[in-house]
PDB file of C-alpha atoms and ligand atoms in Angstrom:
ATOM      1  CA  MET A   1      86.619  94.910  92.067  1.00 43.00           C
ATOM      2  CA  TYR A   2      89.453  94.203  94.437  1.00 47.00           C
ATOM      3  CA  SER A   3      91.626  91.179  95.542  1.00 49.00           C
ATOM      4  CA  GLU A   4      93.225  90.445  98.924  1.00 56.00           C
ATOM      5  CA  SER A   5      96.838  89.353  99.273  1.00 72.00           C
ATOM      6  CA  SER A   6      97.159  85.791 100.339  1.00 88.00           C
ATOM      7  CA  SER A   7     100.004  84.077 101.817  1.00 88.00           C
ATOM      8  CA  SER A   8     101.420  80.593 102.528  1.00 84.00           C
ATOM      9  CA  LYS A   9     103.695  80.204 105.553  1.00 82.00           C
ATOM     10  CA  GLY A  10     104.505  83.748 105.403  1.00 92.00           C
ATOM     11  CA  ILE A  11     105.368  83.792 101.693  1.00 97.00           C
ATOM     12  CA  SER A  12     103.072  86.069  99.790  1.00 98.00           C
ATOM     13  CA  ILE A  13     101.136  84.652  96.854  1.00 98.00           C
ATOM     14  CA  LYS A  14     100.396  87.128  94.252  1.00 98.00           C
ATOM     15  CA  SER A  15      97.023  87.624  92.811  1.00 98.00           C
ATOM     16  CA  PRO A  16      96.602  88.021  89.137  1.00 98.00           C
ATOM     17  CA  GLU A  17      96.291  91.532  89.428  1.00 98.00           C
ATOM     18  CA  GLU A  18      99.497  91.730  91.701  1.00 98.00           C
ATOM     19  CA  GLN A  19     101.169  89.507  89.101  1.00 98.00           C
ATOM     20  CA  GLN A  20     100.621  92.070  86.461  1.00 98.00           C
ATOM     21  CA  LYS A  21     101.977  94.825  88.684  1.00 98.00           C
ATOM     22  CA  MET A  22     105.131  92.746  89.096  1.00 99.00           C
ATOM     23  CA  ARG A  23     105.345  92.130  85.416  1.00 98.00           C
ATOM     24  CA  GLU A  24     105.282  96.025  85.015  1.00 98.00           C
ATOM     25  CA  ALA A  25     107.951  96.462  87.662  1.00 99.00           C
ATOM     26  CA  GLY A  26     110.214  93.686  86.101  1.00 99.00           C
ATOM     27  CA  ARG A  27     109.883  95.129  82.682  1.00 99.00           C
ATOM     28  CA  ALA A  28     111.011  98.630  83.910  1.00 99.00           C
ATOM     29  CA  ALA A  29     114.264  96.985  85.735  1.00 99.00           C
ATOM     30  CA  ALA A  30     115.092  95.113  82.519  1.00 99.00           C
ATOM     31  CA  GLN A  31     114.785  98.280  80.566  1.00 99.00           C
ATOM     32  CA  VAL A  32     117.423  99.974  82.662  1.00 99.00           C
ATOM     33  CA  LEU A  33     119.943  97.255  81.910  1.00 99.00           C
ATOM     34  CA  GLU A  34     118.960  97.556  78.279  1.00 99.00           C
ATOM     35  CA  MET A  35     119.515 101.279  78.246  1.00 99.00           C
ATOM     36  CA  ILE A  36     122.792 101.198  80.159  1.00 99.00           C
ATOM     37  CA  ALA A  37     124.528  98.204  78.304  1.00 98.00           C
ATOM     38  CA  PRO A  38     126.042 100.262  75.510  1.00 98.00           C
ATOM     39  CA  GLN A  39     127.503 102.684  77.974  1.00 98.00           C
ATOM     40  CA  VAL A  40     129.436 100.119  80.057  1.00 99.00           C
ATOM     41  CA  VAL A  41     132.686 100.641  78.431  1.00 98.00           C
ATOM     42  CA  ALA A  42     136.372 101.635  79.617  1.00 98.00           C
ATOM     43  CA  GLY A  43     136.724 105.172  80.752  1.00 98.00           C
ATOM     44  CA  ILE A  44     133.386 105.648  82.484  1.00 99.00           C
ATOM     45  CA  SER A  45     133.168 105.874  86.168  1.00 99.00           C
ATOM     46  CA  THR A  46     130.706 103.952  88.151  1.00 99.00           C
ATOM     47  CA  GLN A  47     129.341 107.336  89.310  1.00 99.00           C
ATOM     48  CA  THR A  48     128.407 108.236  85.854  1.00 99.00           C
ATOM     49  CA  LEU A  49     126.646 104.959  85.387  1.00 99.00           C
ATOM     50  CA  ASP A  50     124.779 105.793  88.652  1.00 99.00           C
ATOM     51  CA  ASP A  51     123.878 109.203  87.312  1.00 99.00           C
ATOM     52  CA  ILE A  52     122.492 107.984  83.925  1.00 99.00           C
ATOM     53  CA  CYS A  53     120.598 105.146  85.632  1.00 99.00           C
ATOM     54  CA  HIS A  54     118.928 107.561  88.185  1.00 99.00           C
ATOM     55  CA  ARG A  55     117.854 109.930  85.595  1.00 99.00           C
ATOM     56  CA  TYR A  56     116.335 107.228  83.321  1.00 99.00           C
ATOM     57  CA  ILE A  57     114.624 105.468  86.248  1.00 99.00           C
ATOM     58  CA  THR A  58     113.036 108.612  87.544  1.00 99.00           C
ATOM     59  CA  GLU A  59     112.482 110.639  84.450  1.00 98.00           C
ATOM     60  CA  GLU A  60     111.844 108.209  81.708  1.00 98.00           C
ATOM     61  CA  LEU A  61     110.368 105.316  83.544  1.00 98.00           C
ATOM     62  CA  GLY A  62     108.634 107.163  86.484  1.00 98.00           C
ATOM     63  CA  CYS A  63     109.877 104.773  88.827  1.00 99.00           C
ATOM     64  CA  VAL A  64     111.918 104.970  92.211  1.00 98.00           C
ATOM     65  CA  PRO A  65     115.396 103.563  92.414  1.00 99.00           C
ATOM     66  CA  ALA A  66     115.031 101.048  95.299  1.00 99.00           C
ATOM     67  CA  PRO A  67     118.631 101.098  96.639  1.00 99.00           C
ATOM     68  CA  LEU A  68     118.582 104.867  97.156  1.00 98.00           C
ATOM     69  CA  ASN A  69     118.505 105.261 100.947  1.00 98.00           C
ATOM     70  CA  TYR A  70     117.614 101.755 101.459  1.00 98.00           C
ATOM     71  CA  ARG A  71     119.042 100.994 105.026  1.00 98.00           C
ATOM     72  CA  GLY A  72     121.343 104.010 104.266  1.00 98.00           C
ATOM     73  CA  PHE A  73     122.602 102.835 100.922  1.00 98.00           C
ATOM     74  CA  PRO A  74     123.998 106.157  99.216  1.00 98.00           C
ATOM     75  CA  LYS A  75     123.338 105.550  95.565  1.00 99.00           C
ATOM     76  CA  SER A  76     120.668 104.397  93.160  1.00 99.00           C
ATOM     77  CA  ILE A  77     122.305 101.301  91.614  1.00 99.00           C
ATOM     78  CA  CYS A  78     125.000  98.659  92.799  1.00 99.00           C
ATOM     79  CA  THR A  79     128.288  98.504  90.770  1.00 99.00           C
ATOM     80  CA  SER A  80     130.565  95.574  91.766  1.00 99.00           C
ATOM     81  CA  VAL A  81     133.854  95.386  89.933  1.00 99.00           C
ATOM     82  CA  ASN A  82     136.067  92.360  89.962  1.00 98.00           C
ATOM     83  CA  HIS A  83     136.720  91.087  93.402  1.00 98.00           C
ATOM     84  CA  VAL A  84     133.698  92.963  94.509  1.00 99.00           C
ATOM     85  CA  VAL A  85     130.920  90.492  95.312  1.00 99.00           C
ATOM     86  CA  CYS A  86     127.923  92.753  95.714  1.00 99.00           C
ATOM     87  CA  HIS A  87     126.738  96.176  97.011  1.00 99.00           C
ATOM     88  CA  GLY A  88     129.373  97.951  95.376  1.00 99.00           C
ATOM     89  CA  ILE A  89     128.858 101.736  95.687  1.00 99.00           C
ATOM     90  CA  PRO A  90     129.224 103.990  92.587  1.00 99.00           C
ATOM     91  CA  ALA A  91     132.255 106.555  92.941  1.00 99.00           C
ATOM     92  CA  ALA A  92     133.632 109.021  90.652  1.00 98.00           C
ATOM     93  CA  ALA A  93     137.105 107.636  91.132  1.00 98.00           C
ATOM     94  CA  LYS A  94     136.111 104.243  90.021  1.00 98.00           C
ATOM     95  CA  VAL A  95     136.782 104.406  86.314  1.00 99.00           C
ATOM     96  CA  LEU A  96     136.335 101.101  84.457  1.00 99.00           C
ATOM     97  CA  LYS A  97     139.350  99.712  82.415  1.00 98.00           C
ATOM     98  CA  ARG A  98     139.662  97.170  79.936  1.00 98.00           C
ATOM     99  CA  GLY A  99     139.826  93.625  81.374  1.00 98.00           C
ATOM    100  CA  ASP A 100     137.527  94.680  84.249  1.00 98.00           C
ATOM    101  CA  ILE A 101     133.990  92.786  84.856  1.00 98.00           C
ATOM    102  CA  ILE A 102     131.316  94.625  86.541  1.00 99.00           C
ATOM    103  CA  ASN A 103     127.942  93.539  87.778  1.00 99.00           C
ATOM    104  CA  ILE A 104     125.219  96.271  87.619  1.00 99.00           C
ATOM    105  CA  ASP A 105     122.392  95.621  90.034  1.00 99.00           C
ATOM    106  CA  ILE A 106     119.143  97.550  89.233  1.00 99.00           C
ATOM    107  CA  THR A 107     115.998  97.593  91.577  1.00 99.00           C
ATOM    108  CA  VAL A 108     113.120  99.761  90.567  1.00 99.00           C
ATOM    109  CA  ILE A 109     109.842 100.338  92.437  1.00 99.00           C
ATOM    110  CA  LYS A 110     107.066 101.019  89.928  1.00 98.00           C
ATOM    111  CA  ASP A 111     103.638 101.897  91.409  1.00 98.00           C
ATOM    112  CA  GLY A 112     104.726 100.489  94.699  1.00 98.00           C
ATOM    113  CA  TRP A 113     105.937  96.996  93.338  1.00 98.00           C
ATOM    114  CA  HIS A 114     109.672  95.974  93.022  1.00 99.00           C
ATOM    115  CA  GLY A 115     111.698  94.494  89.833  1.00 99.00           C
ATOM    116  CA  ASP A 116     115.310  93.367  90.702  1.00 99.00           C
ATOM    117  CA  THR A 117     117.781  92.336  88.056  1.00 99.00           C
ATOM    118  CA  SER A 118     121.536  92.198  87.522  1.00 99.00           C
ATOM    119  CA  GLN A 119     124.152  91.334  84.864  1.00 98.00           C
ATOM    120  CA  THR A 120     127.704  91.088  84.751  1.00 99.00           C
ATOM    121  CA  PHE A 121     129.435  92.916  81.848  1.00 99.00           C
ATOM    122  CA  TYR A 122     132.871  92.788  80.264  1.00 98.00           C
ATOM    123  CA  ILE A 123     134.980  95.889  79.735  1.00 98.00           C
ATOM    124  CA  GLY A 124     136.736  95.220  76.477  1.00 98.00           C
ATOM    125  CA  GLU A 125     137.678  91.587  75.426  1.00 97.00           C
ATOM    126  CA  PRO A 126     137.580  89.330  78.538  1.00 96.00           C
ATOM    127  CA  GLY A 127     140.418  87.095  79.441  1.00 95.00           C
ATOM    128  CA  VAL A 128     139.656  83.418  79.262  1.00 97.00           C
ATOM    129  CA  LEU A 129     139.347  83.014  83.180  1.00 96.00           C
ATOM    130  CA  ALA A 130     136.954  86.005  83.461  1.00 98.00           C
ATOM    131  CA  ARG A 131     134.808  84.671  80.582  1.00 98.00           C
ATOM    132  CA  ARG A 132     134.496  81.178  82.111  1.00 98.00           C
ATOM    133  CA  LEU A 133     133.510  82.546  85.578  1.00 99.00           C
ATOM    134  CA  VAL A 134     130.835  84.873  84.120  1.00 99.00           C
ATOM    135  CA  GLU A 135     129.455  82.327  81.721  1.00 98.00           C
ATOM    136  CA  THR A 136     129.317  79.655  84.443  1.00 99.00           C
ATOM    137  CA  THR A 137     127.674  82.021  86.839  1.00 99.00           C
ATOM    138  CA  ARG A 138     124.933  82.660  84.325  1.00 99.00           C
ATOM    139  CA  GLU A 139     124.490  78.987  83.428  1.00 98.00           C
ATOM    140  CA  ALA A 140     123.964  78.404  87.262  1.00 99.00           C
ATOM    141  CA  MET A 141     121.134  81.227  87.518  1.00 99.00           C
ATOM    142  CA  VAL A 142     119.640  79.757  84.274  1.00 99.00           C
ATOM    143  CA  THR A 143     119.704  76.272  85.525  1.00 98.00           C
ATOM    144  CA  GLY A 144     118.080  77.205  88.851  1.00 98.00           C
ATOM    145  CA  ILE A 145     115.344  79.217  87.032  1.00 99.00           C
ATOM    146  CA  ARG A 146     114.489  76.489  84.570  1.00 99.00           C
ATOM    147  CA  MET A 147     113.690  74.086  87.500  1.00 98.00           C
ATOM    148  CA  ILE A 148     110.984  76.571  88.817  1.00 99.00           C
ATOM    149  CA  ARG A 149     107.537  75.095  88.930  1.00 98.00           C
ATOM    150  CA  PRO A 150     104.741  74.203  91.665  1.00 98.00           C
ATOM    151  CA  GLY A 151     105.821  71.269  93.820  1.00 98.00           C
ATOM    152  CA  VAL A 152     109.613  71.944  93.399  1.00 98.00           C
ATOM    153  CA  ARG A 153     111.527  72.876  96.677  1.00 98.00           C
ATOM    154  CA  LEU A 154     113.883  75.647  96.901  1.00 98.00           C
ATOM    155  CA  GLY A 155     116.775  73.010  98.030  1.00 98.00           C
ATOM    156  CA  ASP A 156     116.427  71.454  94.493  1.00 99.00           C
ATOM    157  CA  LEU A 157     117.321  74.738  92.818  1.00 98.00           C
ATOM    158  CA  GLY A 158     120.142  75.450  95.465  1.00 99.00           C
ATOM    159  CA  GLN A 159     121.653  72.020  95.043  1.00 99.00           C
ATOM    160  CA  ALA A 160     121.725  72.364  91.266  1.00 99.00           C
ATOM    161  CA  ILE A 161     123.153  75.703  91.318  1.00 99.00           C
ATOM    162  CA  GLN A 162     125.901  74.656  93.869  1.00 98.00           C
ATOM    163  CA  ARG A 163     126.662  71.524  91.628  1.00 98.00           C
ATOM    164  CA  ILE A 164     127.433  73.671  88.650  1.00 98.00           C
ATOM    165  CA  ALA A 165     129.629  76.052  90.373  1.00 98.00           C
ATOM    166  CA  GLU A 166     131.567  73.335  92.151  1.00 98.00           C
ATOM    167  CA  GLN A 167     131.939  71.235  88.885  1.00 98.00           C
ATOM    168  CA  HIS A 168     133.838  74.136  87.762  1.00 98.00           C
ATOM    169  CA  ARG A 169     135.800  74.382  90.880  1.00 98.00           C
ATOM    170  CA  TYR A 170     134.120  77.770  91.798  1.00 98.00           C
ATOM    171  CA  SER A 171     132.598  78.503  95.163  1.00 98.00           C
ATOM    172  CA  VAL A 172     129.169  79.759  96.030  1.00 99.00           C
ATOM    173  CA  VAL A 173     128.709  82.822  98.366  1.00 98.00           C
ATOM    174  CA  ARG A 174     126.810  81.808 101.418  1.00 98.00           C
ATOM    175  CA  GLU A 175     126.104  85.173 103.107  1.00 98.00           C
ATOM    176  CA  TYR A 176     123.795  86.650 100.538  1.00 98.00           C
ATOM    177  CA  CYS A 177     121.025  84.898  98.815  1.00 98.00           C
ATOM    178  CA  GLY A 178     117.907  85.399  96.562  1.00 98.00           C
ATOM    179  CA  HIS A 179     114.727  86.461  98.249  1.00 98.00           C
ATOM    180  CA  GLY A 180     111.042  86.915  97.788  1.00 98.00           C
ATOM    181  CA  ILE A 181     109.987  90.239  96.340  1.00 98.00           C
ATOM    182  CA  GLY A 182     106.824  92.321  95.921  1.00 98.00           C
ATOM    183  CA  ARG A 183     105.718  95.456  97.638  1.00 98.00           C
ATOM    184  CA  VAL A 184     108.674  94.548  99.964  1.00 98.00           C
ATOM    185  CA  PHE A 185     112.268  94.675  98.377  1.00 98.00           C
ATOM    186  CA  HIS A 186     113.342  91.587 100.422  1.00 98.00           C
ATOM    187  CA  GLU A 187     110.657  89.340 101.831  1.00 98.00           C
ATOM    188  CA  GLU A 188     110.206  85.650 102.478  1.00 98.00           C
ATOM    189  CA  PRO A 189     111.439  83.264 101.360  1.00 98.00           C
ATOM    190  CA  GLN A 190     115.323  83.229 101.358  1.00 98.00           C
ATOM    191  CA  VAL A 191     116.475  81.607  98.118  1.00 98.00           C
ATOM    192  CA  LEU A 192     119.826  79.928  98.970  1.00 98.00           C
ATOM    193  CA  HIS A 193     122.239  79.214  96.101  1.00 98.00           C
ATOM    194  CA  TYR A 194     123.339  75.859  97.731  1.00 98.00           C
ATOM    195  CA  GLY A 195     121.707  73.118  99.666  1.00 98.00           C
ATOM    196  CA  LYS A 196     120.191  69.764  99.397  1.00 98.00           C
ATOM    197  CA  ALA A 197     117.482  68.579  97.063  1.00 98.00           C
ATOM    198  CA  GLY A 198     114.183  67.643  98.703  1.00 98.00           C
ATOM    199  CA  THR A 199     114.538  70.284 101.423  1.00 98.00           C
ATOM    200  CA  GLY A 200     113.095  73.831 101.978  1.00 98.00           C
ATOM    201  CA  VAL A 201     110.048  75.687 100.824  1.00 98.00           C
ATOM    202  CA  GLU A 202     107.762  74.105  98.218  1.00 98.00           C
ATOM    203  CA  LEU A 203     106.977  76.210  95.368  1.00 98.00           C
ATOM    204  CA  GLN A 204     103.294  77.432  94.728  1.00 98.00           C
ATOM    205  CA  ALA A 205     101.977  79.264  91.778  1.00 98.00           C
ATOM    206  CA  GLY A 206     101.874  83.038  92.520  1.00 98.00           C
ATOM    207  CA  MET A 207     105.205  83.185  94.365  1.00 98.00           C
ATOM    208  CA  CYS A 208     107.734  85.837  93.235  1.00 98.00           C
ATOM    209  CA  PHE A 209     111.408  85.672  94.152  1.00 99.00           C
ATOM    210  CA  THR A 210     114.844  86.379  92.829  1.00 99.00           C
ATOM    211  CA  VAL A 211     117.532  83.994  91.720  1.00 99.00           C
ATOM    212  CA  GLU A 212     120.917  85.841  91.961  1.00 99.00           C
ATOM    213  CA  PRO A 213     123.946  83.504  92.536  1.00 99.00           C
ATOM    214  CA  MET A 214     127.281  84.990  93.363  1.00 99.00           C
ATOM    215  CA  LEU A 215     130.165  82.721  92.208  1.00 99.00           C
ATOM    216  CA  ASN A 216     133.826  83.268  93.291  1.00 98.00           C
ATOM    217  CA  ALA A 217     136.909  81.893  91.362  1.00 98.00           C
ATOM    218  CA  GLY A 218     138.675  81.146  94.526  1.00 98.00           C
ATOM    219  CA  ARG A 219     137.375  80.536  98.075  1.00 98.00           C
ATOM    220  CA  ALA A 220     133.772  81.239  99.068  1.00 98.00           C
ATOM    221  CA  GLU A 221     134.634  83.537 102.015  1.00 98.00           C
ATOM    222  CA  VAL A 222     133.764  87.323 101.854  1.00 98.00           C
ATOM    223  CA  LYS A 223     134.398  90.431 103.860  1.00 98.00           C
ATOM    224  CA  LEU A 224     132.629  93.733 104.457  1.00 98.00           C
ATOM    225  CA  LEU A 225     134.536  96.737 103.895  1.00 98.00           C
ATOM    226  CA  PRO A 226     134.530  99.515 106.373  1.00 98.00           C
ATOM    227  CA  ASP A 227     131.985 101.557 104.315  1.00 98.00           C
ATOM    228  CA  GLY A 228     129.354  98.957 105.579  1.00 98.00           C
ATOM    229  CA  TRP A 229     128.344  98.007 102.138  1.00 98.00           C
ATOM    230  CA  THR A 230     130.954  96.868  99.771  1.00 99.00           C
ATOM    231  CA  VAL A 231     131.439  92.987  99.988  1.00 99.00           C
ATOM    232  CA  VAL A 232     134.641  91.649  98.497  1.00 99.00           C
ATOM    233  CA  THR A 233     136.094  88.213  98.334  1.00 99.00           C
ATOM    234  CA  LYS A 234     138.512  87.526 101.259  1.00 98.00           C
ATOM    235  CA  ASP A 235     141.180  86.061  98.840  1.00 98.00           C
ATOM    236  CA  HIS A 236     140.501  88.873  96.373  1.00 98.00           C
ATOM    237  CA  SER A 237     139.543  86.319  93.681  1.00 98.00           C
ATOM    238  CA  LEU A 238     137.169  87.408  90.971  1.00 98.00           C
ATOM    239  CA  SER A 239     133.437  87.200  91.620  1.00 99.00           C
ATOM    240  CA  ALA A 240     130.397  87.161  89.415  1.00 99.00           C
ATOM    241  CA  GLN A 241     126.614  87.505  89.698  1.00 99.00           C
ATOM    242  CA  TRP A 242     123.418  87.520  87.595  1.00 99.00           C
ATOM    243  CA  GLU A 243     119.964  88.024  88.854  1.00 99.00           C
ATOM    244  CA  HIS A 244     116.393  87.740  87.696  1.00 99.00           C
ATOM    245  CA  THR A 245     113.055  88.220  89.383  1.00 99.00           C
ATOM    246  CA  VAL A 246     110.806  85.202  88.581  1.00 99.00           C
ATOM    247  CA  LEU A 247     107.031  84.339  89.006  1.00 99.00           C
ATOM    248  CA  VAL A 248     105.929  80.834  89.766  1.00 99.00           C
ATOM    249  CA  THR A 249     103.211  79.820  87.296  1.00 98.00           C
ATOM    250  CA  ASP A 250     100.776  76.888  87.122  1.00 98.00           C
ATOM    251  CA  SER A 251     102.878  75.399  84.515  1.00 98.00           C
ATOM    252  CA  GLY A 252     106.443  76.478  85.482  1.00 98.00           C
ATOM    253  CA  TYR A 253     107.827  80.031  85.583  1.00 99.00           C
ATOM    254  CA  GLU A 254     107.839  83.424  84.094  1.00 99.00           C
ATOM    255  CA  VAL A 255     110.972  85.614  84.012  1.00 99.00           C
ATOM    256  CA  LEU A 256     109.768  89.100  84.906  1.00 99.00           C
ATOM    257  CA  THR A 257     113.035  90.826  84.110  1.00 99.00           C
ATOM    258  CA  LEU A 258     113.929  89.263  80.799  1.00 98.00           C
ATOM    259  CA  ARG A 259     115.647  91.570  78.399  1.00 98.00           C
ATOM    260  CA  GLN A 260     115.082  91.944  74.578  1.00 97.00           C
ATOM    261  CA  ASP A 261     116.920  89.310  72.852  1.00 95.00           C
ATOM    262  CA  GLU A 262     117.527  87.397  76.102  1.00 98.00           C
ATOM    263  CA  THR A 263     116.509  83.662  76.453  1.00 97.00           C
ATOM    264  CA  VAL A 264     116.653  81.677  79.688  1.00 97.00           C
TER     265      VAL A 264
HETATM  266  N1  MF3 B   1     119.724  94.520  94.608  1.00 65.18           N
HETATM  267  C1  MF3 B   1     120.259  93.833  95.619  1.00 65.18           C
HETATM  268  C2  MF3 B   1     119.618  92.486  95.742  1.00 65.18           C
HETATM  269  O1  MF3 B   1     119.709  91.752  94.590  1.00 65.18           O
HETATM  270  C3  MF3 B   1     120.076  94.500  96.851  1.00 65.18           C
HETATM  271  C4  MF3 B   1     120.901  95.748  97.013  1.00 65.18           C
HETATM  272  S1  MF3 B   1     120.566  96.472  98.631  1.00 65.18           S
HETATM  273  C5  MF3 B   1     121.394  97.892  98.449  1.00 65.18           C
HETATM  274  O2  MF3 B   1     119.065  91.913  96.585  1.00 65.18           O
HETATM  275  F1  MF3 B   1     120.996  98.632  99.384  1.00 65.18           F
HETATM  276  F2  MF3 B   1     122.693  97.669  98.356  1.00 65.18           F
HETATM  277  F3  MF3 B   1     121.058  98.486  97.267  1.00 65.18           F
HETATM  278 CO1   CO B   2     117.802  90.660  94.631  1.00 65.18          CO
HETATM  279 CO1   CO B   3     119.488  92.808  93.033  1.00 65.18          CO
END
């Protein structure tokens, strides 16, 4: 028995068998965050976090860390601290300290299929400004995810996410977005975290994509550092992000990267 991949306007529709592979990949990615969470503390370097995740992904989960060598990215995870928006490169010299926030972004390849998820952690007790930004960013992601069902358009999600950010006087990063995901890390569609309701791709059961808003406490503009990867806020304001991989089902959605004790 076999099934052919199908697609709609270049967006792949996963068969039931393919959906099961995506579930397994998503679960593996979630397990990495569950494993690393207790170790995300003051005094640890982002390189050590990378080492621990690399070993767990390859040896315990039997997966491949998707970022490693992806378009030349040199490490297995992304670690984005404070004003780093995304794609921070783990480094031995980057030691976490109390009051920092850090996004850890995990993408694994399990049996050829990708699972992609990220979480922002506090180091020690967060300040009130950091807590409000991080919680609002998660609320924005969750609000987008809960809207997912066949017939809804991606612009509906984008507008809702943007509204939450702007109600709190935060800004949404425009240069990076969510993405379709499957055998390919980044595939169609692009999932913008801003936009206009009633526009964009209409969702269909069997689509898989990420929702991963990046919110800045200050202005939306970002810049790329000379290392070619690290993205920072131009005004050096704090930035937070959360990410899940989601499947569109007949009745709504399934979060493929949900952690134990997490609800969406
Ligand atoms: N995981 C990121 C995403 O959410 C992509 C990281 S690409 C890398 O799409 F090369 F920086 F790892
Ligand atoms: Co992603
Ligand atoms: Co990611």
